[in-house]
Amino acid sequence: MTPLDKPPAPPDKQRMTPVAPLAPERAAQLAAEFGLKPDEYQRALAILGRDPTLTELGIFSVMWSEHCSYKSSRVWLRELPTKAPWVLVGPGENAGVISIGEGLAAVFKMESHNHPSFIEPYNGAATGVGGILRDVFTMGARPIANLNALRFGDPSLPRTRRILDGVVRGIGGYGNCVGVPTVGGEVNFHPAYNGNPLVNAMTVGILKEDRIFTAAATGVGNSVVYVGSKTGRDGIHGATMSSTEFSADSEEKRPTVQIGDPFAEKLLIEACLELMATDAIVAIQDMGAAGLTSSGVEMAGKGGMGIEMDMGAVPQREAGMSAYEMMLSESQERMLMVLKPGREAEAEAIFHKWELDFAVVGKLTETGRIVITHHGKIEADIPLAPLESEAPLYRRPIAETPKLPIITDVPDPVGILPALEQLVACPDLCSRRWIWDQYDAQVGGQTAKRPGQADAAVVRIEDHVRALAMTTDCTPRYCQADPHAGGMQAVAEAWRNITAVGALPRAITDNMNFGNPEKPEIMGQFASAVRGMAAACTALDFPVISGNVSLYNETEGRAILPTPAIGGVGVLEDVAQAVGLAMPQGCAIILVGETQGWLGQSLWLREIAGREEGAPPPVDLAAERRNGDFVRGQILAGAVRACHDCADGGLLVTVAEMCMASGIGATLDGAGDHGFWFGEDQSRYVVAVPDGAAFLAAAQAAGVPAWRLGESGGGDLVLSGKGTILVSNLVAAHEATLPRLMQGI
């Protein structure tokens, strides 16, 4: 069809006959295979008033999957705070949106691609990046940064190293090619992830406040348009696969993993943004999980409309595809949109210019139904409202996680400086350079603080002095020990990371990774973590604007650690005010925040004492807010040369990381035992300041606890009375671990 041709009218439903429904026995059998519980299947039958066709059964199964319907989590997610004066779009759209000043808005979201990345690490991770990019530019935003949060099993296992290698190459291969910098992230290792790694991808984008696009489709008779790449058979029932536990043969499920094309994604970004610059689009939705099914259902449903689509008009890259296959395919780089009347030729010209497929595949109706036709037959005819209003919603039984004892008296088996050298080389604290060197953090030229330079990445907003700070964070071992405290801590540390560069934290996205929700102890973890997150978000004015839930992260009955990953975004009015963590020469080193030497669930306890036990450190949200607001104020006043929040490994690891970042040493007062130096007490920062006395006086006036630890300079890390270690030796140990582990992969 040329741009000037009139688009073909969708087939007349009145002249078509429905395909034969499935035989009752076969339908029940397939419903079980597709993941529908018996009572859920009976509910679908009641909505239809008859036996389903194969396509209808497929639609119900994916829309009511855990992955798409959040049937186990919705009751708890409602407890999260989602509103603030700066929140423009909250949960429910493709991504959340916040105002960042000067008429601009930031769009961001985090999503999981855990199950696909276990089955096929490279393509699973790559398509995870592609999917989250589409969630952001679907809103009308240009993506400016990618981040990730990754969890892997025991790094000594060959399978863990193979998965790590594939995931990192997949993230880099897609993000680098599409031209969006990967600027930050986190990586943890634990045997609980041996059979189920976590790959959480986050994208941040920028748009004008008055140019936000949503998925709510309106206008009877308006064209429904398919754009992007062709549809194939990859990813069919991917949403269903992501809503079940893994078994011993799960690695054989490669056909449910999509194959991505980052170059097509780049073209799709540019074509969509070009069309968005016009007023032709009524609604737009990316084809993510469940493909055409979810995009069609969500667009029409949110607008209170009906939708008809003809599968014969769908661009296909494989011969003989059925309506069922096309509706459930999760082929990548595809979008569905609704256009204003008469704008089809204009839109088609843009997409053809970018060498992308464009097809009118249907229209909006006033019926409130989704009707799918193919080869002159009606393959599906379902009322849309009940797909949402009667979707399963469970308040599953919960069992609270038992409280663990506080760890108080733990003997020091090796000494403080030997423990430090061992800790900075352990898998959870070693340098991630082997990973981030595979990512392009500088493409686009706007990255001001890249991986390894600061607690949060900092990305300039083009043509502005302002910038965004962004981070991902979670401490799963805390969440395992005490999900409520762990949920609070995950939010608080993300807030702290953003504060540590001088930015004002504004909002978060979350990725709730848990095991089988049908087990009361897992559902108890989820509920407690949400309550902890809600408390922290409220206390820190840090609302949740988007997110994702990934359940059934289990293999052969063994669950992952509960992992409510947090992605946070903050605003810097002037990028020049951002500080990093590199220790400068000749500064006073100050600790902000109280230290009691909390060793429970610490990395010192696990890596040095060989124990993984006890209660995690408590989170005092009032202290978190007070200390963070003070530190940020001092950074913006120009009083701070470097800042690093205290987290994994405790105080001495924090100082060592600042020294390793610059190669400059420090001399510290050696008073204090191993609990003081390695305890993981919260709400703390280490700052390097040119005027220690003035900083301490300001802290005292603000009621903020602060102590002078020592001063920076030289090439050694000196702990007075306890010994000296060369910073270069720490760097060598820190940098060697991952390359050694990954050698020969």
XYZ file of C-alpha atoms in Angstrom:
745
model
C 0.000 0.000 0.000
C 1.420 3.410 -0.905
C 1.140 6.282 1.566
C -1.688 7.807 -0.486
C -3.814 4.663 -0.649
C -6.877 4.348 1.512
C -6.366 1.689 4.207
C -8.422 -1.453 3.699
C -11.566 -1.781 5.757
C -11.465 -4.598 8.311
C -13.558 -7.613 7.362
C -17.245 -7.360 8.144
C -17.919 -9.445 11.209
C -21.540 -9.928 10.112
C -20.420 -11.984 7.115
C -18.130 -14.271 9.079
C -18.735 -17.511 10.927
C -17.107 -18.446 14.213
C -14.542 -21.216 14.188
C -15.592 -24.347 16.023
C -14.892 -24.282 19.759
C -12.594 -26.823 21.312
C -14.108 -30.057 22.533
C -14.770 -29.759 26.289
C -12.228 -32.408 27.277
C -9.534 -30.931 25.061
C -10.255 -27.398 26.248
C -9.958 -28.413 29.909
C -6.708 -30.218 29.193
C -5.219 -27.239 27.362
C -6.407 -24.819 30.051
C -4.372 -26.748 32.607
C -1.342 -26.820 30.301
C -1.666 -23.074 29.778
C -1.629 -22.450 33.539
C -5.318 -21.809 34.257
C -6.538 -23.291 37.536
C -9.793 -25.309 37.300
C -11.842 -22.565 38.979
C -10.258 -19.921 36.729
C -11.163 -21.953 33.667
C -14.755 -22.275 34.885
C -14.860 -18.503 35.340
C -13.718 -18.049 31.734
C -16.430 -20.423 30.542
C -19.032 -18.406 32.445
C -17.842 -15.186 30.795
C -18.028 -16.754 27.328
C -21.218 -18.715 27.958
C -19.797 -21.569 25.865
C -16.687 -23.629 25.216
C -13.691 -21.553 24.038
C -11.819 -21.598 20.778
C -8.080 -22.152 20.946
C -7.411 -18.450 20.474
C -9.884 -17.478 23.187
C -8.338 -19.961 25.596
C -4.913 -18.527 24.818
C -6.155 -14.996 25.493
C -7.650 -15.909 28.854
C -4.569 -17.872 29.893
C -2.068 -15.091 29.254
C -4.237 -12.225 30.502
C -4.937 -14.151 33.707
C -1.363 -15.335 34.167
C 0.489 -14.116 37.221
C 2.818 -12.184 34.930
C 0.020 -10.113 33.375
C -2.740 -10.010 35.993
C -0.768 -9.694 39.278
C -3.468 -11.882 40.802
C -1.431 -12.714 43.903
C 0.174 -9.313 44.426
C -2.440 -6.650 43.630
C -3.993 -6.689 47.081
C -0.623 -5.817 48.652
C 0.647 -3.397 46.029
C -2.296 -1.120 46.809
C -0.566 -0.273 50.113
C 2.315 1.502 48.368
C 2.215 5.324 48.223
C 1.986 6.426 44.602
C 1.094 10.114 44.692
C 3.031 13.352 45.151
C 2.747 16.846 43.632
C 5.578 15.977 41.210
C 4.037 12.655 40.084
C 2.366 13.118 36.704
C 1.612 9.457 35.880
C 1.631 6.690 38.454
C 1.309 2.901 38.252
C -0.994 1.497 35.590
C 0.595 2.869 32.446
C 3.608 1.569 30.540
C 5.902 3.632 32.782
C 5.648 6.268 35.483
C 6.263 9.976 34.932
C 7.520 12.721 37.273
C 7.939 16.447 36.768
C 11.584 17.564 36.934
C 11.177 21.295 36.269
C 11.366 23.652 33.297
C 8.413 21.869 31.682
C 10.315 18.582 31.490
C 9.427 15.172 32.858
C 11.323 11.961 33.551
C 9.812 8.617 32.576
C 11.094 5.385 34.085
C 10.320 1.802 34.932
C 12.023 -1.458 35.858
C 10.977 -4.897 34.597
C 12.187 -8.467 34.931
C 13.336 -10.990 32.362
C 14.339 -13.643 34.860
C 12.946 -16.856 33.430
C 14.008 -16.163 29.820
C 17.516 -15.247 30.997
C 17.910 -18.599 32.748
C 16.807 -20.505 29.662
C 18.732 -18.432 27.095
C 20.946 -15.878 28.898
C 22.012 -13.725 25.951
C 18.629 -13.315 24.277
C 16.729 -13.307 27.561
C 18.727 -10.351 28.849
C 18.840 -8.566 25.482
C 15.081 -8.688 25.006
C 14.608 -7.574 28.607
C 16.482 -4.395 27.708
C 14.456 -4.005 24.514
C 11.170 -4.424 26.346
C 11.881 -1.836 29.023
C 13.086 0.638 26.392
C 9.728 0.285 24.620
C 7.826 0.845 27.869
C 9.551 4.214 28.173
C 9.440 5.526 24.611
C 5.808 4.365 24.327
C 5.064 7.214 26.739
C 6.622 9.680 24.285
C 10.019 9.880 25.981
C 13.459 9.600 24.460
C 15.412 7.022 26.480
C 18.576 8.538 27.973
C 19.866 5.748 30.237
C 19.641 2.069 31.063
C 20.400 0.415 34.392
C 20.109 -3.127 35.670
C 19.931 -5.203 38.839
C 21.383 -8.698 38.479
C 21.510 -11.719 40.836
C 23.419 -14.892 40.122
C 24.185 -18.119 41.919
C 27.430 -19.452 43.352
C 30.132 -17.969 41.081
C 32.284 -21.086 41.429
C 29.715 -23.077 39.430
C 30.256 -23.308 35.650
C 26.554 -22.741 34.990
C 26.565 -19.514 37.025
C 29.524 -18.208 35.057
C 27.897 -19.195 31.758
C 24.675 -17.375 32.690
C 26.573 -14.313 33.931
C 28.578 -14.172 30.714
C 25.487 -14.481 28.512
C 23.439 -11.946 30.479
C 26.176 -9.314 30.481
C 26.828 -9.794 26.756
C 23.074 -9.603 26.079
C 22.634 -6.345 28.021
C 25.683 -4.802 26.386
C 24.902 -6.143 22.931
C 21.395 -4.673 22.896
C 21.962 -1.423 24.790
C 25.181 -0.552 22.974
C 23.648 -1.133 19.541
C 20.456 0.777 20.231
C 22.492 3.783 21.352
C 21.272 4.186 24.942
C 24.031 4.224 27.584
C 24.036 1.649 30.376
C 25.067 3.857 33.287
C 24.522 1.879 36.465
C 23.358 -1.232 38.225
C 24.205 -3.822 40.836
C 25.267 -7.464 40.945
C 24.924 -9.963 43.810
C 25.837 -13.629 44.109
C 24.196 -16.243 46.346
C 23.531 -19.984 46.013
C 19.796 -19.281 46.280
C 19.992 -18.002 42.684
C 21.747 -21.119 41.337
C 18.639 -22.293 39.500
C 16.947 -18.953 38.967
C 18.992 -15.830 38.204
C 17.360 -12.420 38.292
C 17.711 -9.971 35.417
C 15.928 -6.693 36.156
C 16.262 -3.941 33.545
C 15.470 -0.247 34.027
C 15.216 2.602 31.523
C 14.943 6.352 32.140
C 13.686 8.769 29.487
C 12.918 12.473 29.065
C 9.909 14.233 27.532
C 7.968 17.470 27.794
C 5.237 17.510 30.418
C 2.576 18.338 27.826
C 3.569 15.499 25.448
C 2.779 12.383 27.486
C 1.218 9.499 25.544
C -0.935 6.800 27.126
C -2.546 3.518 26.121
C -6.198 4.526 26.563
C -7.774 4.171 23.103
C -10.851 6.183 22.091
C -12.846 6.978 18.960
C -15.213 4.474 17.368
C -13.932 3.533 13.939
C -10.381 4.764 14.538
C -7.741 2.587 12.914
C -5.702 0.126 14.959
C -2.213 0.065 13.480
C 0.622 -2.419 13.828
C 4.173 -1.056 13.414
C 7.700 -2.369 13.780
C 9.086 -5.808 13.033
C 7.228 -8.809 11.683
C 5.556 -11.397 13.892
C 7.078 -14.848 14.287
C 6.569 -17.832 16.522
C 9.143 -16.806 19.157
C 7.972 -16.164 22.677
C 4.576 -17.865 22.389
C 3.259 -18.345 25.925
C 6.248 -16.464 27.329
C 3.996 -14.797 29.916
C 2.698 -18.190 31.013
C 6.231 -19.581 31.246
C 7.192 -16.631 33.455
C 4.319 -17.474 35.818
C 5.459 -20.972 36.770
C 8.247 -22.566 38.742
C 11.200 -24.067 36.958
C 11.834 -27.782 36.866
C 14.863 -29.847 35.899
C 14.035 -29.565 32.175
C 13.369 -25.815 32.105
C 16.470 -25.087 30.052
C 14.759 -26.917 27.188
C 12.105 -24.162 26.880
C 14.108 -22.047 24.442
C 11.189 -21.578 21.995
C 9.456 -19.394 24.621
C 12.382 -16.935 24.593
C 12.194 -14.061 22.109
C 14.990 -12.981 19.793
C 15.762 -9.262 19.764
C 17.092 -6.926 17.077
C 18.522 -3.731 18.618
C 18.945 -2.064 15.229
C 15.231 -2.494 14.543
C 14.527 -1.088 18.013
C 16.585 2.008 17.242
C 14.583 2.553 14.049
C 11.355 2.000 15.988
C 12.337 4.594 18.595
C 13.045 7.212 15.943
C 9.913 6.450 13.916
C 7.632 6.543 16.956
C 9.134 9.777 18.266
C 8.791 11.353 14.815
C 5.114 10.408 14.629
C 4.611 11.535 18.232
C 5.810 14.995 17.212
C 2.581 15.230 15.182
C -0.933 15.001 16.631
C -1.841 11.787 14.780
C -1.701 9.323 17.684
C -4.706 8.672 19.925
C -3.124 5.859 21.945
C -0.026 3.701 21.801
C 1.113 0.500 23.503
C 4.152 -1.690 23.083
C 3.704 -5.398 22.447
C 5.437 -6.865 25.481
C 4.318 -9.884 27.448
C 1.433 -11.605 25.616
C 2.086 -9.509 22.495
C -0.954 -8.505 20.458
C -3.247 -9.904 23.134
C -2.155 -7.682 25.991
C -1.660 -4.582 23.842
C -5.073 -4.904 22.202
C -6.906 -5.737 25.417
C -5.222 -2.986 27.429
C -5.679 -0.238 24.843
C -9.355 -0.919 24.274
C -10.052 -1.729 27.910
C -8.484 1.454 29.283
C -10.502 3.510 26.827
C -13.778 1.675 27.478
C -13.909 0.605 23.837
C -14.151 -2.573 21.803
C -11.555 -3.679 19.291
C -11.593 -5.795 16.125
C -8.372 -7.135 14.606
C -7.809 -9.171 11.453
C -4.809 -11.480 11.775
C -4.530 -11.699 8.014
C -3.290 -8.106 7.997
C -0.531 -8.734 10.585
C 2.983 -8.650 9.046
C 4.382 -12.166 9.433
C 7.874 -13.555 9.016
C 6.800 -17.215 9.115
C 4.371 -19.002 6.824
C 1.112 -20.513 7.940
C 0.814 -18.798 11.311
C -2.515 -19.285 13.090
C -4.494 -16.580 14.857
C -3.602 -18.229 18.160
C 0.122 -18.004 17.369
C -0.052 -14.391 16.236
C -2.073 -13.256 19.243
C 0.337 -14.881 21.709
C 3.639 -14.299 19.939
C 6.093 -12.135 21.856
C 8.235 -11.215 18.876
C 10.209 -8.092 19.652
C 10.310 -4.510 18.365
C 6.566 -4.169 17.732
C 4.004 -1.528 18.723
C 0.248 -1.146 18.459
C -1.316 2.277 18.090
C -4.632 3.955 17.399
C -4.604 6.849 14.953
C -6.896 9.773 14.382
C -9.122 9.474 11.300
C -7.330 10.062 8.029
C -3.811 10.014 9.459
C -2.895 6.510 8.287
C -0.999 7.574 5.150
C 1.043 10.146 7.064
C 1.994 7.572 9.689
C 2.760 4.915 7.099
C 5.128 7.221 5.267
C 7.125 7.774 8.448
C 7.451 4.076 9.249
C 8.326 3.151 5.684
C 11.008 5.849 5.734
C 12.533 4.060 8.722
C 12.164 0.709 6.889
C 9.652 -0.689 9.352
C 6.428 -2.595 8.774
C 3.168 -0.674 8.958
C -0.273 -2.256 8.711
C -3.827 -1.306 9.574
C -4.960 -4.441 11.405
C -8.305 -3.362 12.808
C -10.496 -0.661 14.271
C -12.064 0.474 17.529
C -15.716 -0.358 18.115
C -18.414 0.542 20.589
C -19.110 -3.129 21.453
C -16.782 -3.483 24.444
C -15.530 -6.779 22.958
C -12.292 -8.021 21.452
C -12.987 -9.756 18.151
C -10.220 -11.586 16.311
C -10.706 -12.725 12.732
C -8.547 -14.744 10.344
C -9.201 -16.134 6.866
C -12.855 -15.096 7.036
C -13.484 -16.790 10.395
C -14.078 -15.351 13.857
C -11.300 -16.846 15.994
C -12.194 -15.031 19.221
C -15.083 -12.928 20.509
C -14.697 -12.001 24.190
C -16.203 -9.215 26.314
C -13.315 -7.030 27.444
C -14.558 -5.737 30.790
C -14.692 -9.155 32.500
C -11.140 -9.915 31.358
C -10.134 -7.315 33.946
C -13.059 -7.073 36.381
C -13.388 -10.832 36.811
C -9.699 -11.642 36.597
C -8.578 -13.779 39.531
C -7.560 -11.838 42.630
C -6.173 -13.814 45.518
C -5.514 -12.908 49.123
C -3.306 -15.885 49.656
C -2.467 -17.204 53.116
C 0.624 -15.654 54.647
C 3.076 -16.848 57.266
C 5.238 -14.222 58.915
C 8.999 -14.718 58.827
C 10.221 -15.574 62.350
C 12.333 -12.876 63.981
C 15.998 -13.769 64.256
C 18.221 -13.035 67.271
C 20.529 -10.024 67.316
C 24.165 -10.988 66.745
C 26.283 -9.294 69.406
C 29.527 -11.054 70.299
C 31.411 -12.522 67.343
C 35.159 -13.208 67.718
C 37.478 -11.690 65.101
C 39.236 -14.645 63.415
C 41.682 -12.800 61.126
C 42.205 -9.156 62.103
C 40.841 -5.975 60.616
C 43.174 -5.259 57.681
C 43.379 -8.892 56.477
C 39.577 -8.985 56.618
C 39.403 -5.777 54.579
C 41.597 -7.223 51.824
C 39.462 -10.376 51.747
C 36.211 -8.424 51.673
C 37.080 -6.078 48.809
C 37.905 -9.179 46.734
C 34.781 -11.204 47.583
C 32.214 -11.674 44.763
C 29.666 -9.294 46.293
C 32.179 -6.438 46.748
C 34.789 -6.970 44.058
C 35.159 -4.593 41.127
C 32.446 -4.859 38.469
C 34.792 -3.455 35.815
C 34.668 -6.754 33.870
C 30.905 -6.136 33.586
C 30.663 -2.415 32.975
C 33.488 -2.403 30.455
C 31.143 -4.398 28.213
C 28.553 -1.625 28.427
C 28.776 1.697 26.619
C 28.150 4.199 29.392
C 29.104 7.248 27.343
C 27.068 6.930 24.128
C 25.059 10.112 23.673
C 27.670 12.162 25.524
C 25.406 13.076 28.462
C 26.767 10.770 31.195
C 28.360 12.850 33.964
C 28.931 10.071 36.543
C 29.370 6.595 35.117
C 29.763 3.198 36.834
C 32.413 3.192 39.552
C 32.486 6.969 39.942
C 29.591 7.609 42.316
C 26.843 5.970 44.353
C 24.340 6.915 41.655
C 24.783 7.498 37.949
C 24.340 11.102 36.845
C 23.097 11.917 33.344
C 22.790 15.448 31.981
C 19.603 16.553 30.318
C 20.579 17.774 26.879
C 20.628 21.580 26.494
C 20.074 22.029 30.245
C 22.371 22.406 33.253
C 20.164 20.088 35.276
C 20.675 16.351 35.478
C 19.078 13.163 36.719
C 20.656 10.850 39.290
C 19.627 7.210 39.115
C 20.376 3.963 40.922
C 19.230 0.409 41.577
C 19.518 -1.264 44.950
C 18.406 -4.066 47.254
C 20.047 -6.256 49.901
C 18.354 -9.660 49.542
C 20.055 -11.246 52.566
C 18.393 -8.601 54.755
C 15.041 -9.361 53.113
C 15.458 -13.078 53.761
C 16.174 -12.473 57.444
C 13.483 -9.812 57.952
C 11.392 -8.894 54.881
C 9.910 -5.802 56.513
C 13.283 -4.354 57.484
C 14.716 -5.472 54.140
C 11.977 -3.684 52.198
C 12.570 -0.504 54.183
C 16.326 -0.752 53.709
C 16.092 -1.263 49.941
C 14.143 1.984 49.537
C 16.317 3.835 52.051
C 19.561 2.821 50.369
C 18.310 3.884 46.953
C 17.371 7.242 48.526
C 20.828 7.404 50.139
C 22.627 6.643 46.858
C 20.871 9.515 45.115
C 21.464 11.850 48.050
C 25.178 10.962 48.092
C 25.726 12.632 44.701
C 23.811 15.740 45.783
C 20.504 15.029 44.043
C 17.015 15.289 45.499
C 15.338 11.838 45.398
C 11.940 12.060 43.695
C 10.422 8.620 43.043
C 11.071 4.917 42.632
C 10.168 1.998 40.434
C 10.282 -1.492 41.891
C 10.831 -5.040 40.726
C 9.368 -7.516 43.207
C 11.194 -10.837 42.720
C 9.911 -13.640 44.953
C 9.269 -17.360 44.975
C 6.004 -19.314 44.742
C 3.161 -17.160 46.138
C 1.095 -20.268 46.826
C 3.447 -20.973 49.743
C 2.394 -18.965 52.828
C 5.983 -18.213 53.834
C 6.704 -16.687 50.402
C 3.514 -14.643 50.408
C 4.411 -13.541 53.922
C 7.767 -12.303 52.651
C 6.049 -10.359 49.881
C 3.474 -8.733 52.162
C 6.064 -7.754 54.777
C 8.448 -6.345 52.187
C 5.679 -4.207 50.687
C 4.760 -2.854 54.122
C 8.414 -2.002 54.777
C 8.758 -0.317 51.406
C 5.566 1.667 51.980
C 6.828 2.945 55.329
C 10.125 4.079 53.812
C 8.514 5.655 50.746
C 6.159 7.637 52.964
C 8.850 8.800 55.385
C 11.235 9.812 52.605
C 8.686 11.386 50.188
C 9.785 8.813 47.639
C 6.615 7.469 45.957
C 6.334 4.389 43.735
C 5.349 5.389 40.193
C 5.816 2.114 38.304
C 7.004 -1.424 38.768
C 6.868 -5.100 38.040
C 6.173 -8.294 39.960
C 8.026 -11.512 39.187
C 6.820 -14.522 41.172
C 7.424 -18.266 40.954
C 11.189 -17.708 40.957
C 11.866 -21.241 42.130
C 13.567 -24.285 40.706
C 12.585 -27.729 41.956
C 10.996 -26.168 45.031
C 13.893 -23.943 46.099
C 13.091 -20.240 46.094
C 15.380 -17.308 45.486
C 16.063 -14.849 48.287
C 13.206 -12.336 48.432
C 14.473 -9.505 46.233
C 12.401 -6.307 46.039
C 14.788 -4.439 43.748
C 14.403 -0.662 43.811
C 15.198 1.761 41.006
C 15.379 5.359 42.160
C 15.569 8.678 40.311
C 16.454 12.123 41.641
C 17.017 15.613 40.275
C 20.108 17.849 40.328
C 19.447 21.467 39.449
C 23.058 21.881 38.306
C 25.112 18.922 37.117
C 28.292 20.733 38.192
C 27.263 20.231 41.824
C 27.340 16.427 41.618
C 30.020 14.721 43.710
C 31.555 11.281 43.330
C 33.167 8.840 45.716
C 36.860 9.249 44.742
C 38.907 10.296 47.773
C 40.673 13.643 47.167
C 44.030 14.653 48.642
C 44.241 16.568 51.893
C 40.655 16.369 53.179
C 39.135 15.604 56.543
C 37.245 12.306 56.509
C 33.966 12.533 58.407
C 31.449 9.832 59.317
C 27.835 11.015 59.367
C 25.431 8.804 61.319
C 25.622 6.584 64.365
C 27.566 3.327 64.537
C 26.777 0.486 66.906
C 28.660 -2.222 65.061
C 25.732 -4.259 63.687
C 27.133 -7.539 62.376
C 23.937 -9.538 61.822
C 23.584 -10.495 58.112
C 26.727 -8.508 57.330
C 29.156 -9.494 54.621
C 31.902 -9.623 57.263
C 29.906 -12.241 59.156
C 29.395 -14.320 56.009
C 32.757 -13.926 54.292
C 35.097 -13.773 57.314
C 33.307 -15.599 60.126
C 31.566 -18.092 57.806
C 28.126 -17.438 59.296
C 24.954 -16.238 57.588
C 22.601 -15.490 60.429
C 21.029 -12.999 62.777
C 18.750 -10.006 62.421
C 19.676 -7.415 59.787
C 20.484 -3.855 60.852
C 17.425 -1.824 61.824
C 16.345 1.135 59.703
C 15.571 4.393 61.511
C 13.655 6.354 58.887
C 13.728 9.598 60.873
C 17.516 9.367 61.123
C 17.692 8.439 57.443
C 15.803 11.572 56.454
C 17.672 13.856 58.872
C 21.162 12.636 57.953
C 20.495 12.551 54.228
C 18.941 15.997 54.051
C 21.934 17.391 55.934
C 24.513 15.710 53.692
C 22.727 16.829 50.535
C 22.572 20.399 51.820
C 26.309 20.358 52.494
C 27.034 18.980 49.018
C 24.936 21.668 47.354
C 26.640 24.308 49.522
C 29.998 23.210 48.091
C 31.330 21.910 51.403
C 31.874 18.279 50.293
C 34.528 16.982 47.881
C 33.509 13.298 47.932
C 30.682 11.280 49.443
C 29.905 7.574 49.743
C 27.062 5.928 51.635
C 27.901 3.129 54.080
C 26.374 -0.131 52.935
C 27.707 -3.642 52.233
C 30.925 -4.281 54.126
C 30.518 -1.432 56.567
C 32.578 1.627 57.375
C 36.109 0.478 56.512
C 35.001 -0.950 53.170
C 33.344 2.398 52.426
C 36.568 4.296 53.074
C 38.589 1.714 51.129
C 36.278 2.052 48.112
C 36.773 5.826 48.186
C 40.550 5.321 48.312
C 40.536 2.745 45.511
C 38.469 5.069 43.314
C 41.214 7.716 43.366
C 44.356 5.825 44.392
C 44.766 8.221 47.321
C 45.173 6.819 50.815
C 43.890 7.797 54.233
C 45.028 7.746 57.835
C 42.256 6.813 60.259
C 41.990 6.702 64.024
C 42.269 2.960 64.671
C 40.031 2.915 67.723
C 37.128 0.524 67.452
C 36.783 -3.218 67.031
C 35.781 -5.261 63.981
C 32.119 -4.535 64.704
C 32.765 -0.805 64.429
C 34.668 -1.129 61.156
C 32.563 -3.809 59.442
C 29.101 -3.512 60.993
C 26.440 -2.481 58.489
C 24.540 0.125 60.511
C 22.239 2.195 58.308
C 21.702 5.931 57.676
C 25.445 6.622 57.366
C 27.701 8.471 54.937
C 31.438 9.043 54.719
C 32.354 12.472 53.362
C 35.668 14.064 52.467
C 35.631 17.779 53.241
C 38.247 20.530 53.059
C 37.133 22.071 56.367
C 36.398 19.386 58.921
C 35.751 21.774 61.797
C 33.148 23.750 59.875
C 31.409 20.576 58.723
C 31.267 19.154 62.257
C 29.931 22.460 63.594
C 27.194 22.454 60.956
C 26.303 18.861 61.825
C 26.074 19.692 65.512
C 23.840 22.676 64.780
C 21.554 20.421 62.708
C 21.415 17.711 65.374
C 23.191 15.246 63.081
C 25.709 12.834 64.630
C 29.144 13.140 62.964
C 32.717 12.139 63.843
C 36.107 12.874 62.346
C 37.709 9.591 61.276
C 41.004 10.973 59.950
C 42.397 12.601 56.858
C 43.218 11.691 53.275
C 46.636 11.611 51.653
C 49.509 9.418 50.541
C 49.185 5.974 49.018
C 48.469 3.856 52.092
C 45.339 3.121 54.073
C 46.553 3.470 57.655
C 44.559 2.306 60.643
C 46.473 3.828 63.537
C 47.589 1.197 65.998
C 46.377 -1.649 63.801
C 48.477 -1.527 60.649
C 48.858 -0.269 57.106
C 47.924 -1.577 53.684
C 48.842 -0.195 50.303
C 45.843 1.130 48.389
C 47.398 -0.408 45.276
C 47.265 -3.838 46.950
C 43.597 -3.332 47.699
C 42.996 -2.315 44.091
C 44.803 -5.413 42.810
C 42.705 -7.719 44.989
C 39.523 -5.829 44.172
C 40.052 -5.912 40.400
C 41.242 -9.508 40.056
C 38.196 -11.497 41.155
C 35.754 -11.328 38.250
C 38.364 -11.620 35.461
C 39.801 -14.668 37.218
C 36.369 -16.256 37.642
C 35.376 -15.580 34.048
C 38.639 -16.636 32.466
C 38.036 -19.116 29.684
C 34.252 -18.538 29.471
